[in-house]
Tab-separated table of C-alpha atoms in Angstrom:
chain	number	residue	atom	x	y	z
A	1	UNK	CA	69.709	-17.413	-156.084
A	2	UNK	CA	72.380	-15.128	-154.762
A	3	UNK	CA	72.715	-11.673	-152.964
A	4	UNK	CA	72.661	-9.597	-156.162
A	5	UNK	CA	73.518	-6.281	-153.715
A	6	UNK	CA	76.463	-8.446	-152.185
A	7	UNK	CA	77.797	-10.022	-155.425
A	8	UNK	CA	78.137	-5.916	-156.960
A	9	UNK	CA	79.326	-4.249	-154.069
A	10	UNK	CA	81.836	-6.699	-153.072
A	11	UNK	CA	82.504	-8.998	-155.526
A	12	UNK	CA	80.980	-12.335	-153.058
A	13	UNK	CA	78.974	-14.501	-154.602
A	14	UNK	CA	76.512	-15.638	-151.044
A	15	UNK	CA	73.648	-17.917	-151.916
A	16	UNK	CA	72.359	-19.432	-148.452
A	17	UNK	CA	71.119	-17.249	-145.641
A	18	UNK	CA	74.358	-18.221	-143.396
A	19	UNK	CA	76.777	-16.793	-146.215
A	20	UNK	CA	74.665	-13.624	-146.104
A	21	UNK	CA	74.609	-13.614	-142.028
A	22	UNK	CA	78.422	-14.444	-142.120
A	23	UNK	CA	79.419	-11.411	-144.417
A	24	UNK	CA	77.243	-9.049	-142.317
A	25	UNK	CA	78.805	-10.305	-138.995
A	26	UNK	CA	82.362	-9.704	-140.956
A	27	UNK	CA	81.190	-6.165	-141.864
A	28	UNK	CA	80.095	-5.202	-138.207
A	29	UNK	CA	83.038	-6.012	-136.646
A	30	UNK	CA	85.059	-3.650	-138.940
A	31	UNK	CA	81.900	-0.894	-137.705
A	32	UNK	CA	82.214	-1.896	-134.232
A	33	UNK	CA	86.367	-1.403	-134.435
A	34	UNK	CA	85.693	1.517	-136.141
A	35	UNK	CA	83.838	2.851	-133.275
A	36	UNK	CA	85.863	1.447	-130.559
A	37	UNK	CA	89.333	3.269	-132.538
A	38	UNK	CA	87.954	6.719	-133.316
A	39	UNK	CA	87.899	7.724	-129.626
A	40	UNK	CA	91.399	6.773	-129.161
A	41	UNK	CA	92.289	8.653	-132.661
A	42	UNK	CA	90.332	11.610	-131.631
A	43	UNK	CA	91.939	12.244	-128.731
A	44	UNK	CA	95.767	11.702	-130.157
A	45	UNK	CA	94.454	13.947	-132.785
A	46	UNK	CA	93.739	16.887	-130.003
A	47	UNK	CA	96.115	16.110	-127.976
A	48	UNK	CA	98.845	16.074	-130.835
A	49	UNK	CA	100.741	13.528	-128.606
A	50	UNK	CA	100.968	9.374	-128.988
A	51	UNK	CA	103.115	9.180	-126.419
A	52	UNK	CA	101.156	6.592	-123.835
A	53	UNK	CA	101.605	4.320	-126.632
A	54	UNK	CA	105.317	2.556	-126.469
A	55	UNK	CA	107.564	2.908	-129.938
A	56	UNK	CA	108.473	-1.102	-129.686
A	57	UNK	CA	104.634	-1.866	-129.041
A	58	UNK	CA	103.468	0.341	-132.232
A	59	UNK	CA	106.223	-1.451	-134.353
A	60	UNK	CA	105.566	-4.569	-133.071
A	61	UNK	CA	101.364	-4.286	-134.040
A	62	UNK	CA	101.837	-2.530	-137.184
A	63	UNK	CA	104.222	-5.504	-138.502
A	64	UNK	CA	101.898	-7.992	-137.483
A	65	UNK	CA	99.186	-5.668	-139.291
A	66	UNK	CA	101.034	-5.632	-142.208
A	67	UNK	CA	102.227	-9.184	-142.432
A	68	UNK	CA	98.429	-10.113	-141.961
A	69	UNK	CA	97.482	-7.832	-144.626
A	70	UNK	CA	100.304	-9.129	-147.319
A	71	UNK	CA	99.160	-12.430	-146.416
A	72	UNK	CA	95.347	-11.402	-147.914
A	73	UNK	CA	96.681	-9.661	-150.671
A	74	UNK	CA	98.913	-12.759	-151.627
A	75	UNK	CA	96.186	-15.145	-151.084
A	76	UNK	CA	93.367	-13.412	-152.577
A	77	UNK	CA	91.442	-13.756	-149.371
A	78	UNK	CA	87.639	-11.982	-149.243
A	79	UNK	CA	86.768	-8.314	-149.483
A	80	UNK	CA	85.753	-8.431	-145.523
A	81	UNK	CA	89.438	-10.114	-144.763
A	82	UNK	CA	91.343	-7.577	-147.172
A	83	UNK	CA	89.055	-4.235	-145.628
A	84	UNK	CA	89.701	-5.650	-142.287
A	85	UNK	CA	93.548	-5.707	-143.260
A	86	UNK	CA	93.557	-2.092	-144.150
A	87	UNK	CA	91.456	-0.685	-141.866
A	88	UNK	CA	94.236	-2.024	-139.299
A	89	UNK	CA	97.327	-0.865	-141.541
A	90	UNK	CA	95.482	2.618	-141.643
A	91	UNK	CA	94.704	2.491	-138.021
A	92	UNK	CA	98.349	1.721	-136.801
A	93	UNK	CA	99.645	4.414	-139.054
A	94	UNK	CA	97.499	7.236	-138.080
A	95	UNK	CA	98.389	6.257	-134.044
């Protein structure tokens, strides 16, 4: 029997108790960098101002972002993988 909440939410079919613990160790990593970006966000936000961060540095990490999240969309990787991918995308644009 699978996770019927899993399987409708997010489109993964997880039957043993190790799929299940795998997905929700994939989901709270993108919580936890959630929470460890918002501060950072917040505080560009106030300050209106990015400038600690280097141009080269932010072009650098957002290609790599980018790349990584092409490479999910091309390969049909999970839900976790492809939310992970965006959630960094987003990330490195709002910075």
């Amino acid at each position: 029997e699978y996770n019927h909440f899993i399987a409708e939410n997010f489109g993964e079919c997880l039957y043993s108790a190790r799929e299940v613990s795998s997905f929700m160790v994939g989901m709270s990593s993108l919580l936890f960098w959630i929470c460890c970006q918002t501060p950072q966000f917040f505080a560009n936000y106030r300050r209106k101002s990015g400038k600690a961060l280097s141009k080269w540095f932010l072009i650098e990490w957002f290609s790599g972002d980018a790349l990584n999240l092409c490479g999910c969309i091309l390969t049909r990787q999970l839900i976790t993988q492809f939310a992970t991918g965006v959630l960094f995308v987003v990330v490195d644009v709002t910075m």
